[in-house]
XYZ file of C-alpha atoms in Angstrom:
740
model
C 20.124 -11.531 -63.272
C 18.019 -8.829 -64.837
C 14.269 -8.533 -64.443
C 11.434 -9.510 -66.755
C 9.307 -6.597 -67.921
C 5.975 -6.062 -66.196
C 2.657 -6.055 -68.064
C 0.135 -6.784 -65.304
C -3.473 -5.776 -65.786
C -4.887 -5.120 -62.327
C -4.042 -3.207 -59.183
C -1.153 -1.156 -60.511
C -2.013 1.953 -58.508
C -0.359 2.344 -55.097
C -2.410 0.541 -52.489
C -5.083 -0.580 -54.969
C -6.491 -3.859 -53.715
C -3.827 -4.124 -50.992
C -4.887 -4.908 -47.451
C -2.042 -6.971 -45.989
C 0.402 -5.437 -43.512
C 4.099 -6.100 -43.057
C 5.589 -7.761 -40.019
C 8.531 -6.320 -38.091
C 11.386 -7.088 -38.164
C 12.150 -7.211 -41.896
C 14.282 -10.351 -41.477
C 13.774 -13.103 -38.883
C 16.605 -15.453 -39.848
C 19.717 -13.443 -38.904
C 20.716 -10.725 -36.460
C 21.067 -7.256 -37.987
C 21.737 -3.781 -36.580
C 22.536 -0.096 -37.187
C 20.382 0.504 -40.275
C 20.699 3.334 -42.777
C 18.092 4.253 -45.385
C 17.817 5.796 -48.866
C 15.275 5.823 -51.687
C 14.917 6.607 -55.378
C 11.833 6.613 -57.607
C 11.648 2.805 -57.694
C 12.831 1.367 -54.383
C 13.355 1.994 -50.688
C 16.811 0.764 -49.600
C 18.156 -0.332 -46.225
C 21.724 -1.203 -45.296
C 22.615 -2.831 -42.000
C 25.571 -4.372 -40.282
C 25.325 -7.758 -38.585
C 25.533 -9.293 -35.128
C 25.598 -12.794 -36.633
C 29.283 -13.450 -35.777
C 28.690 -12.847 -32.052
C 28.521 -15.955 -29.798
C 25.556 -16.489 -27.494
C 27.285 -15.157 -24.378
C 28.899 -12.214 -26.177
C 29.673 -9.181 -24.042
C 30.686 -7.001 -27.000
C 30.034 -6.387 -30.673
C 31.515 -8.460 -33.497
C 30.619 -6.569 -36.677
C 32.418 -7.241 -39.952
C 30.001 -6.882 -42.853
C 27.267 -4.773 -44.464
C 23.942 -6.247 -45.640
C 21.437 -4.663 -48.046
C 17.658 -4.816 -48.571
C 15.263 -3.133 -50.946
C 11.480 -2.937 -51.358
C 9.109 -1.511 -53.920
C 6.055 -1.751 -51.660
C 7.417 -1.431 -48.062
C 6.255 -4.920 -47.186
C 8.067 -7.416 -49.407
C 11.826 -7.075 -48.963
C 14.658 -8.496 -51.052
C 17.639 -9.422 -48.888
C 20.883 -9.219 -50.896
C 22.968 -10.562 -48.026
C 26.531 -9.377 -47.518
C 27.367 -6.617 -49.992
C 30.690 -5.625 -48.369
C 32.815 -7.759 -46.056
C 35.757 -6.328 -44.100
C 37.158 -9.818 -43.667
C 37.686 -10.079 -47.432
C 38.714 -6.497 -48.270
C 42.368 -5.702 -47.668
C 43.138 -2.846 -45.274
C 39.727 -2.700 -43.568
C 38.900 -3.787 -40.036
C 35.453 -3.964 -38.424
C 32.536 -2.247 -40.194
C 29.972 -0.725 -37.851
C 26.998 1.608 -38.383
C 27.111 3.062 -41.909
C 25.272 5.601 -44.055
C 23.850 5.266 -47.569
C 22.700 7.636 -50.325
C 21.620 7.154 -53.946
C 21.903 9.850 -56.613
C 21.436 9.632 -60.385
C 21.556 5.845 -60.297
C 24.780 5.557 -58.269
C 24.870 4.290 -54.690
C 27.248 5.643 -52.057
C 28.100 4.214 -48.615
C 30.235 5.704 -45.853
C 31.357 3.232 -43.202
C 33.493 3.399 -40.043
C 36.675 1.386 -40.361
C 37.599 -0.444 -37.195
C 34.713 0.904 -35.164
C 36.169 4.409 -34.917
C 39.512 4.503 -36.720
C 38.269 6.400 -39.745
C 35.616 6.535 -42.434
C 35.664 4.636 -45.723
C 33.726 5.701 -48.820
C 32.528 3.280 -51.524
C 30.155 3.414 -54.494
C 28.291 1.017 -56.796
C 25.904 1.012 -59.773
C 23.338 -1.062 -57.833
C 22.555 -1.803 -54.197
C 24.007 -5.314 -54.569
C 27.268 -3.907 -55.959
C 29.956 -4.374 -57.006
C 31.275 -1.763 -54.549
C 34.516 0.112 -55.231
C 36.576 2.726 -53.404
C 35.082 6.197 -54.016
C 37.629 8.220 -52.043
C 39.997 8.992 -54.914
C 43.366 10.731 -54.678
C 45.050 7.415 -53.956
C 43.590 7.295 -50.446
C 42.037 4.362 -48.614
C 39.718 6.470 -46.489
C 37.870 9.745 -46.571
C 38.472 10.481 -42.888
C 41.046 9.222 -40.377
C 44.271 7.271 -40.829
C 45.296 6.973 -44.492
C 42.449 9.407 -45.199
C 42.250 12.836 -46.812
C 41.538 14.568 -43.494
C 41.705 13.556 -39.854
C 38.845 12.898 -37.463
C 38.895 16.621 -36.604
C 38.795 16.174 -32.848
C 35.904 13.717 -32.740
C 36.771 11.068 -30.172
C 35.473 7.914 -31.825
C 35.085 9.061 -35.445
C 32.301 6.638 -36.275
C 28.599 6.201 -37.229
C 28.945 8.297 -40.407
C 25.997 9.551 -42.422
C 25.926 10.747 -46.033
C 23.519 13.315 -47.462
C 23.270 14.441 -51.112
C 21.392 17.706 -51.546
C 19.034 18.582 -54.410
C 21.887 20.212 -56.361
C 24.030 17.070 -56.080
C 26.380 18.425 -53.382
C 27.476 15.687 -50.991
C 27.955 16.024 -47.241
C 29.375 13.479 -44.811
C 28.809 13.673 -41.060
C 30.117 11.597 -38.187
C 30.262 11.269 -34.365
C 30.665 10.674 -31.599
C 31.923 11.869 -28.299
C 32.714 9.656 -25.374
C 29.700 9.440 -23.091
C 31.892 8.801 -20.023
C 34.570 11.488 -20.240
C 32.482 14.075 -22.056
C 28.869 13.526 -21.065
C 27.787 16.920 -22.431
C 29.331 16.454 -25.847
C 28.116 18.116 -29.007
C 31.166 16.801 -30.807
C 29.803 15.917 -34.268
C 31.410 16.891 -37.562
C 30.206 17.534 -41.094
C 32.300 17.936 -44.224
C 31.315 19.010 -47.735
C 32.709 17.117 -50.733
C 33.440 19.380 -53.671
C 33.324 17.362 -56.893
C 33.826 14.004 -58.567
C 37.261 13.776 -56.938
C 35.479 13.573 -53.565
C 37.983 15.901 -51.942
C 36.658 17.674 -48.836
C 36.326 21.446 -48.969
C 38.602 22.323 -46.065
C 38.365 20.446 -42.789
C 35.171 19.440 -41.061
C 32.909 21.860 -39.203
C 31.583 21.015 -35.752
C 27.810 20.623 -35.795
C 25.968 22.541 -33.070
C 22.464 21.709 -31.893
C 21.210 24.542 -29.683
C 18.732 24.375 -26.791
C 19.583 20.766 -25.982
C 17.763 19.179 -23.041
C 19.617 16.867 -20.663
C 19.873 14.165 -23.356
C 23.171 15.040 -25.057
C 24.516 14.016 -28.470
C 26.455 10.752 -28.679
C 26.399 8.908 -32.037
C 24.323 7.917 -35.128
C 24.499 11.313 -36.865
C 22.089 11.610 -39.802
C 20.897 14.395 -42.128
C 17.725 14.434 -44.218
C 15.665 17.154 -45.901
C 11.914 17.744 -45.935
C 10.182 20.636 -47.745
C 13.334 22.753 -47.802
C 14.248 22.231 -44.123
C 17.319 20.308 -43.029
C 16.985 17.826 -40.162
C 20.002 16.677 -38.125
C 19.166 13.591 -36.038
C 21.297 11.540 -33.692
C 21.341 9.105 -30.794
C 21.478 10.707 -27.361
C 23.784 9.674 -24.534
C 23.106 7.159 -21.782
C 22.837 9.598 -18.873
C 19.034 9.502 -18.731
C 18.491 5.792 -19.372
C 18.245 4.199 -22.811
C 19.260 6.528 -25.657
C 16.623 8.166 -27.851
C 16.778 9.461 -31.426
C 16.491 13.255 -31.194
C 16.717 15.942 -33.871
C 17.206 19.608 -34.645
C 16.310 21.701 -37.697
C 18.044 24.387 -39.741
C 17.699 26.295 -43.009
C 21.404 25.592 -43.688
C 22.772 22.084 -44.117
C 25.932 23.082 -42.188
C 23.832 24.382 -39.283
C 23.561 25.599 -36.618
C 20.590 23.388 -35.725
C 17.947 24.013 -33.089
C 16.705 21.059 -31.018
C 13.059 20.197 -31.688
C 12.281 16.877 -30.046
C 12.464 13.086 -30.153
C 11.861 11.013 -33.282
C 12.177 7.584 -31.680
C 12.310 6.570 -28.053
C 13.585 3.302 -26.683
C 11.362 0.958 -28.753
C 8.921 -0.624 -26.312
C 5.568 -2.333 -26.723
C 3.015 -3.210 -24.074
C 5.378 -1.860 -21.436
C 8.186 -4.196 -22.500
C 11.409 -2.836 -23.955
C 12.483 -4.359 -27.247
C 15.577 -2.215 -27.520
C 18.353 -2.150 -24.980
C 21.663 -0.396 -24.554
C 21.794 1.696 -27.756
C 19.723 3.161 -30.552
C 20.251 3.787 -34.270
C 18.140 4.896 -37.219
C 17.865 5.905 -40.879
C 15.237 8.121 -42.531
C 14.077 8.414 -46.152
C 11.066 9.650 -48.103
C 9.505 7.285 -50.635
C 6.444 7.647 -52.848
C 4.891 10.373 -50.726
C 5.610 8.716 -47.359
C 8.391 9.099 -44.796
C 9.873 6.097 -43.007
C 12.319 5.487 -40.175
C 14.325 2.270 -39.886
C 15.800 1.283 -36.546
C 17.127 -1.669 -34.608
C 15.610 -3.442 -31.616
C 15.854 -6.848 -29.910
C 12.616 -8.445 -31.156
C 14.111 -11.773 -32.279
C 16.462 -12.316 -29.326
C 13.602 -11.483 -26.948
C 11.161 -13.778 -28.789
C 8.840 -10.787 -29.108
C 5.351 -11.476 -30.462
C 6.079 -15.199 -30.788
C 9.166 -14.789 -33.012
C 11.491 -17.770 -33.333
C 14.650 -17.040 -31.338
C 17.489 -17.694 -33.771
C 20.584 -19.401 -32.282
C 23.767 -17.369 -32.057
C 26.707 -17.881 -34.391
C 28.109 -20.607 -32.128
C 24.803 -22.509 -32.349
C 23.770 -21.782 -28.760
C 20.101 -20.878 -28.166
C 18.822 -17.707 -26.479
C 21.790 -15.427 -27.157
C 22.597 -12.275 -25.176
C 19.884 -9.804 -26.209
C 22.123 -6.734 -26.000
C 24.433 -7.951 -28.784
C 21.916 -9.713 -31.031
C 19.720 -7.080 -32.643
C 17.105 -6.987 -35.411
C 15.966 -4.288 -37.862
C 12.430 -2.892 -38.182
C 10.709 -0.080 -40.084
C 7.718 2.178 -39.372
C 6.131 5.191 -41.003
C 7.083 8.659 -39.730
C 4.749 11.698 -39.793
C 5.299 15.474 -39.725
C 3.203 18.113 -38.008
C 1.994 21.176 -39.911
C 4.909 23.264 -38.548
C 7.484 20.768 -39.838
C 8.238 19.115 -36.512
C 8.241 15.315 -36.413
C 5.742 13.249 -34.463
C 7.370 10.667 -32.222
C 7.277 7.423 -34.177
C 4.847 4.776 -33.033
C 6.653 1.444 -32.945
C 4.438 -1.351 -34.301
C 4.415 -5.096 -34.798
C 2.818 -4.668 -38.227
C 5.143 -2.107 -39.756
C 3.989 0.226 -42.540
C 1.099 -0.512 -44.880
C 1.861 -2.025 -48.272
C 1.764 0.842 -50.801
C 1.506 -1.118 -54.052
C 0.866 -4.678 -55.150
C 3.649 -7.182 -55.690
C 4.386 -8.147 -59.306
C 5.066 -11.917 -59.466
C 6.247 -11.800 -63.083
C 9.687 -10.354 -62.341
C 12.707 -12.519 -61.574
C 13.521 -12.238 -57.866
C 16.498 -13.133 -55.685
C 15.364 -16.005 -53.467
C 15.272 -14.037 -50.200
C 12.339 -11.854 -51.295
C 9.504 -12.006 -48.795
C 7.337 -10.260 -46.214
C 7.830 -12.926 -43.534
C 9.854 -16.102 -43.092
C 10.060 -19.166 -40.907
C 12.461 -22.085 -40.607
C 15.066 -20.777 -43.042
C 18.715 -19.756 -43.040
C 20.836 -18.043 -45.699
C 24.351 -17.989 -47.138
C 26.205 -15.003 -48.610
C 28.869 -15.662 -51.222
C 30.767 -12.361 -51.136
C 33.569 -11.860 -53.664
C 35.226 -8.459 -53.839
C 34.546 -6.781 -57.190
C 31.401 -8.831 -57.843
C 27.726 -8.159 -57.189
C 26.448 -9.769 -53.990
C 25.050 -13.300 -54.157
C 22.727 -14.491 -51.410
C 21.068 -17.907 -51.334
C 18.237 -19.359 -49.275
C 18.913 -22.496 -47.214
C 15.617 -24.005 -45.993
C 15.384 -26.137 -42.864
C 13.094 -28.314 -44.932
C 12.431 -31.121 -42.452
C 10.680 -28.564 -40.218
C 8.095 -25.874 -40.909
C 9.974 -23.846 -43.502
C 8.527 -21.160 -45.760
C 8.645 -17.677 -47.272
C 5.547 -15.485 -47.408
C 4.949 -12.868 -50.130
C 2.084 -10.428 -49.580
C -0.360 -8.543 -51.768
C 0.540 -10.401 -54.975
C -1.181 -9.277 -58.203
C -1.372 -12.249 -60.598
C -3.530 -10.421 -63.163
C -5.532 -12.770 -65.388
C -3.691 -15.890 -64.194
C -0.287 -17.402 -63.552
C 0.523 -20.539 -65.519
C 3.948 -21.547 -64.245
C 6.616 -21.162 -61.591
C 10.377 -21.227 -62.241
C 13.053 -21.568 -59.573
C 16.848 -21.676 -59.850
C 18.056 -24.063 -57.174
C 20.715 -26.510 -56.094
C 19.786 -29.760 -54.379
C 22.025 -32.296 -52.679
C 19.221 -34.818 -52.092
C 16.305 -36.431 -53.863
C 12.684 -35.453 -53.259
C 13.374 -31.854 -52.251
C 10.438 -29.749 -53.398
C 8.731 -26.384 -53.167
C 4.974 -26.133 -52.685
C 3.181 -22.968 -53.790
C 0.240 -22.279 -51.457
C -2.191 -19.439 -50.736
C -3.558 -18.137 -47.447
C -1.148 -20.002 -45.161
C 1.711 -22.496 -45.197
C -0.906 -25.256 -45.225
C -3.406 -23.406 -47.415
C -4.677 -24.188 -50.923
C -2.023 -25.882 -53.057
C -1.429 -24.103 -56.381
C 1.510 -26.208 -57.579
C 4.559 -28.263 -56.611
C 8.093 -28.051 -58.005
C 10.327 -31.058 -57.383
C 13.975 -29.979 -57.541
C 16.537 -31.723 -59.699
C 19.292 -33.364 -57.670
C 22.383 -31.399 -58.712
C 24.695 -33.357 -56.400
C 25.656 -30.452 -54.150
C 24.527 -27.028 -52.942
C 26.766 -25.081 -55.324
C 25.529 -26.441 -58.662
C 22.295 -24.848 -59.814
C 19.593 -25.915 -62.241
C 16.383 -24.351 -63.493
C 13.208 -26.068 -62.331
C 9.749 -25.439 -63.779
C 6.274 -26.475 -62.724
C 2.712 -25.589 -63.594
C 0.446 -23.665 -61.211
C -3.292 -23.125 -61.127
C -5.748 -20.967 -59.240
C -3.405 -17.983 -58.989
C -5.273 -14.990 -60.391
C -6.192 -11.484 -59.297
C -4.771 -10.310 -55.986
C -3.592 -13.004 -53.579
C -3.185 -11.514 -50.112
C -0.705 -14.103 -48.891
C 1.375 -16.412 -51.081
C 3.612 -19.040 -49.481
C 6.616 -20.891 -50.881
C 6.829 -23.939 -48.622
C 10.037 -26.015 -48.576
C 9.796 -29.775 -48.092
C 12.576 -32.323 -47.701
C 13.758 -35.210 -45.539
C 16.878 -33.386 -44.312
C 17.670 -29.778 -43.445
C 19.986 -27.599 -45.520
C 20.192 -29.898 -48.546
C 18.861 -27.293 -50.975
C 20.035 -23.798 -51.918
C 17.595 -21.457 -53.670
C 19.027 -18.618 -55.755
C 16.058 -17.002 -57.561
C 12.439 -17.504 -58.601
C 9.587 -16.002 -60.620
C 6.179 -16.756 -62.124
C 5.015 -16.911 -65.728
C 1.590 -16.090 -67.047
C -0.528 -13.208 -68.240
C 2.044 -10.622 -67.244
C 5.096 -12.259 -68.748
C 7.212 -10.523 -71.382
C 9.614 -13.066 -72.922
C 13.299 -12.375 -72.314
C 15.034 -10.433 -75.076
C 18.492 -11.812 -75.973
C 21.601 -9.728 -76.568
C 21.988 -8.231 -80.016
C 24.761 -6.792 -82.218
C 25.748 -3.205 -81.457
C 25.009 -1.934 -84.983
C 22.008 -4.219 -85.432
C 23.996 -6.459 -87.776
C 26.441 -9.249 -86.951
C 30.149 -8.636 -87.569
C 31.256 -10.265 -90.837
C 34.168 -12.719 -90.813
C 36.513 -12.311 -92.665
C 36.617 -8.705 -91.493
C 37.354 -6.311 -88.659
C 35.659 -6.088 -85.219
C 35.932 -2.827 -83.261
C 36.325 -3.883 -79.620
C 34.297 -1.006 -78.162
C 31.237 -2.120 -80.174
C 30.433 -5.271 -78.196
C 26.858 -6.568 -78.180
C 24.006 -4.711 -76.506
C 22.787 -6.640 -73.412
C 19.318 -8.170 -73.530
C 16.547 -7.964 -70.969
C 14.925 -10.680 -68.885
C 16.761 -13.382 -66.992
C 19.497 -15.889 -67.618
C 23.028 -15.788 -68.970
C 21.826 -15.458 -72.562
C 21.040 -11.763 -72.035
C 24.516 -10.725 -70.901
C 27.080 -9.349 -73.347
C 29.917 -8.244 -71.062
C 31.413 -8.712 -67.615
C 33.301 -5.870 -65.950
C 35.127 -6.204 -62.626
C 34.935 -2.485 -61.861
C 31.714 -0.548 -62.414
C 33.572 2.750 -62.964
C 34.324 3.678 -66.590
C 37.965 4.780 -66.318
C 37.945 5.719 -69.980
C 35.971 8.873 -69.142
C 39.136 10.325 -67.633
C 40.823 10.249 -71.049
C 37.948 10.797 -73.399
C 35.239 12.816 -71.713
C 31.764 11.314 -71.998
C 31.446 7.545 -71.726
C 31.141 5.788 -75.092
C 29.000 2.970 -73.655
C 26.881 4.505 -70.891
C 25.995 2.387 -67.844
C 28.240 -0.552 -68.743
C 31.370 0.436 -66.814
C 33.526 -0.971 -69.642
C 36.692 1.143 -69.815
C 36.737 2.716 -73.272
C 39.396 5.298 -74.125
C 39.705 7.681 -77.030
C 43.207 7.466 -78.488
C 44.816 8.561 -81.717
C 43.579 5.417 -83.464
C 39.994 5.905 -82.198
C 38.218 4.174 -79.325
C 40.028 1.351 -77.550
C 39.067 -0.911 -74.644
C 41.530 -0.503 -71.777
C 42.069 -1.213 -68.084
C 41.611 -4.876 -68.976
C 41.738 -7.142 -65.948
C 41.630 -10.899 -65.615
C 38.123 -12.348 -65.686
C 36.513 -9.541 -67.682
C 34.912 -10.451 -71.010
C 33.107 -8.958 -74.016
C 30.870 -10.710 -76.557
C 30.245 -10.061 -80.245
C 27.653 -11.592 -82.534
C 29.535 -12.660 -85.661
C 28.581 -14.140 -89.041
C 31.298 -16.442 -90.377
C 31.106 -16.661 -94.188
C 32.774 -20.082 -94.483
C 33.788 -22.741 -92.022
C 37.516 -23.290 -91.823
C 40.865 -21.860 -90.764
C 41.367 -18.153 -90.117
C 44.121 -15.956 -88.753
C 43.151 -13.493 -86.041
C 45.139 -10.266 -85.688
C 44.560 -7.998 -82.643
C 45.885 -4.462 -82.258
C 47.106 -4.115 -78.667
C 49.276 -1.870 -76.503
C 50.887 -2.552 -73.139
C 54.118 -2.033 -71.251
C 54.336 -5.501 -69.707
C 54.885 -9.073 -70.825
C 52.271 -10.882 -68.722
C 49.028 -9.772 -70.384
C 46.876 -12.247 -72.327
C 43.392 -13.092 -73.544
C 41.413 -16.032 -74.888
C 38.795 -16.322 -77.621
C 35.838 -18.687 -77.641
C 32.922 -19.384 -79.971
C 29.636 -20.344 -78.286
C 31.592 -21.072 -75.075
C 34.089 -23.351 -76.902
C 37.697 -22.142 -76.595
C 39.441 -21.458 -79.916
C 42.599 -19.501 -78.983
C 44.919 -18.437 -76.159
C 46.780 -15.238 -77.041
C 49.760 -13.784 -75.102
C 50.203 -9.996 -75.192
C 53.419 -8.075 -74.591
C 54.879 -4.689 -75.433
C 56.989 -1.816 -74.209
C 54.651 1.181 -74.486
C 50.994 2.103 -73.946
C 51.309 4.466 -76.927
C 52.622 1.930 -79.443
C 49.989 -0.474 -80.800
C 51.403 -3.738 -82.090
C 49.809 -6.829 -83.567
C 49.387 -10.205 -81.921
C 47.937 -13.098 -83.861
C 46.549 -16.609 -83.523
C 45.297 -19.308 -85.882
C 41.658 -20.223 -85.211
C 39.104 -22.599 -86.673
C 35.598 -21.180 -87.021
C 32.216 -22.755 -87.845
C 30.051 -21.159 -90.535
C 27.016 -19.045 -89.702
C 26.006 -16.756 -86.867
C 27.667 -17.307 -83.493
C 28.709 -15.455 -80.323
C 32.430 -14.717 -80.091
C 33.716 -14.060 -76.568
C 36.931 -12.176 -75.775
C 38.105 -12.972 -72.204
C 40.994 -11.286 -70.393
C 43.318 -13.799 -68.725
C 46.328 -11.539 -67.989
C 45.969 -8.003 -66.611
C 46.650 -4.605 -68.136
C 46.583 -3.998 -71.861
C 44.609 -1.911 -74.340
C 42.941 -3.437 -77.387
C 41.728 -1.477 -80.406
C 40.289 -4.061 -82.804
C 40.490 -7.644 -84.082
C 40.778 -8.615 -87.739
C 40.066 -12.096 -89.106
C 41.745 -13.106 -92.388
C 40.867 -16.306 -94.305
C 43.411 -19.081 -94.059
C 46.017 -20.321 -91.638
C 49.012 -17.965 -91.176
C 47.359 -15.455 -93.502
C 48.746 -11.978 -94.104
C 47.518 -9.115 -91.976
C 45.057 -7.105 -94.112
C 46.287 -3.890 -92.459
C 49.748 -4.458 -93.916
C 48.297 -4.891 -97.398
C 46.559 -1.516 -97.435
C 48.226 1.369 -95.622
C 46.059 4.103 -97.035
C 44.199 5.534 -100.023
C 44.516 9.030 -101.438
C 43.275 10.132 -104.833
C 42.746 6.535 -106.013
C 46.339 5.639 -105.180
C 46.515 2.326 -103.286
C 49.591 1.722 -101.167
C 50.357 -1.994 -101.022
C 52.584 -3.969 -98.733
C 55.692 -3.127 -100.774
C 54.745 0.524 -101.348
C 55.899 3.368 -99.165
C 54.181 6.283 -97.466
C 55.441 9.658 -96.267
C 55.823 10.142 -92.529
C 56.367 13.366 -90.561
C 57.954 13.574 -87.103
C 56.906 16.269 -84.602
C 58.259 17.134 -81.158
C 55.907 17.797 -78.260
C 55.743 21.524 -79.105
C 54.247 20.616 -82.497
C 57.365 21.533 -84.468
C 58.133 19.234 -87.406
C 61.659 17.906 -86.981
C 61.925 15.353 -89.796
C 60.244 13.652 -92.769
C 60.962 10.346 -94.498
C 59.276 7.363 -96.161
C 58.499 3.901 -94.799
C 56.257 0.915 -95.604
C 54.235 1.187 -92.365
C 54.189 3.029 -89.078
C 56.120 0.304 -87.257
C 58.959 0.606 -89.753
C 58.752 4.400 -89.442
C 59.263 4.197 -85.686
C 62.256 1.905 -86.141
C 63.805 4.196 -88.746
C 63.354 7.245 -86.520
C 65.005 5.565 -83.531
C 67.977 4.666 -85.759
C 68.155 8.125 -87.360
C 71.078 10.207 -85.972
C 68.793 13.252 -86.157
C 66.631 11.765 -83.367
C 69.478 12.323 -80.930
C 68.882 16.063 -81.212
C 65.291 15.678 -79.945
C 64.787 14.863 -76.275
C 61.779 12.884 -74.995
C 58.645 11.799 -76.867
C 58.021 12.491 -80.564
C 54.890 12.008 -82.639
C 55.122 10.173 -86.005
C 52.248 10.750 -88.434
C 51.350 8.990 -91.701
C 50.375 11.737 -94.195
C 47.968 9.481 -96.119
C 45.787 7.886 -93.457
C 46.515 10.079 -90.437
C 47.736 7.179 -88.293
C 49.967 8.376 -85.479
C 52.279 6.786 -82.922
C 54.444 8.008 -80.101
C 58.087 7.095 -79.863
C 60.527 7.978 -77.095
C 64.140 8.901 -77.834
C 67.019 9.697 -75.501
C 70.321 11.462 -76.029
């Protein structure tokens, strides 16, 4: 769902009117570890892996998935749940500590496959995905088995980091050496990626950090840049007790680096360790501040009164060493560019801007939580979906901090499923039992997978509310699933629906160019969407240069006939606002090309199916017509084209009045000097070989007949391979293959 536009009136400056502080860790309802960090102008991002699958008495790591979080204010975090799951992606094993970067609106993650067997590389248009393979060259991995290069002598080949420099050049680094057999290791690697193909420039280069003290390099390699200086940080070995996060600096991203000190020790508070047998971190600058994210054992240790979450097998008080949590604190530099050792806090960093309640938020958006659980519905090729599951018979709530309601909020909307009656959400201020601003009773949808929109009025919410609580009430636990929520009021901008590409609805009867699908709207809800694309990468760029529809990912090619939509895969769809002149029967003709017989699509009007259309062919270069009889209502409607069988190109659709009507394209081949060529008229066609030499000329009624005539012409036997046939009048071309 997209966000509502913000028009709040007060407290828009960073920190203006904000006094609340965050609580570490960022999530208290599942076990997370090995964080990485990145930031752009709008958000600070964290990715983690998860210890959730580990049983209570685990004596090792069970790590299979990556989670993602983001924050605009460093206090309220949106948890997107599982964004990539090795258990559901073919060819990938465990996923351990990973690195993240964002550049020009695209997100990149490097992850270790199998805990040390290589490094995968994926990308996405948003932190929640969908994530696709970014390696290229037909490879599954960037590094290691089935990769472009090997691990280059690094023993474990894991804990990768990714760094994108100011000029857009990308670097990937990884470790680590074995702390037992090589206790003095400096065995880290860094490789430079050269261009959009993501091919490494040569093999990796070993990273050297000079003047090391007794704490040697082990794992968690990471590169960041501050005021022109490159910082290489890493987790030290276990020889001197618990590992620390140390760093070196250089004026060259490839090093060598000189050791400078410790960024983060073993996180401990009041003399009590909250870390354990390893250490990991991520660093990013955001809105004039620098932050370090790291893991500890706060939840498993019950630190600071935290609820100890049961392990995956339901047993209480799980093994602390293998049930970690993720925290964040601000990091400061000295005047000479060295880093002050980070002070680990319960509070976390200060909130740097107020929270806007008038956006539409995924349900797990909060600064603190109690008595909740969550469920991730990961599907490869789709954006992540994460839902909140309250333990509503107990004390169960989310807290949102530093909320700027402007003049006043008037309503609250929540998208939720409920498998019981009398489930409700109370909106309160100050505490979970504080002043009641409103109550939303949820519709009983019969199960936890069917969602409905619920609205209720609120009062007393104006100006800046330091602590806002969403309190979940019900007779039984886990009978409701919350997907998203938001407030309405003085800051609300109504959602804007999708609209025709040219500003005017397509006329029927008439032609629809497939690349000119509707422009998406803004706001929330399905009514704003105009397309669905399984793969965020626009493959059409490879064949046509610049993308025709920027930021959509729809695969649009430039071919001889103009732009076509290609790479069509089952489940993808495009929508078009149409204006049907008269209700009644029509014949739909679609210009398609494919080399298989299993492709297909359906058409629907306002979500009502009107046609199922099989597609078959023998060449990607030869466009043929498929047709279907449809019945259309008069007036303006939304026509949806949905792919049901993979792999075909589609150029346009034409609707002709009447059942089994003639194809309008056959009635008019071309116009030249006021001469109209009808269905029974003929046009001149020229045939060229691939060197551009004209090898024949003849007449035909249309290009399909011209291709047939050329294949049957004895002269074609003298021309090997592919020929180009061109209509002199309208410039239409087609390829045809001949063999001797």
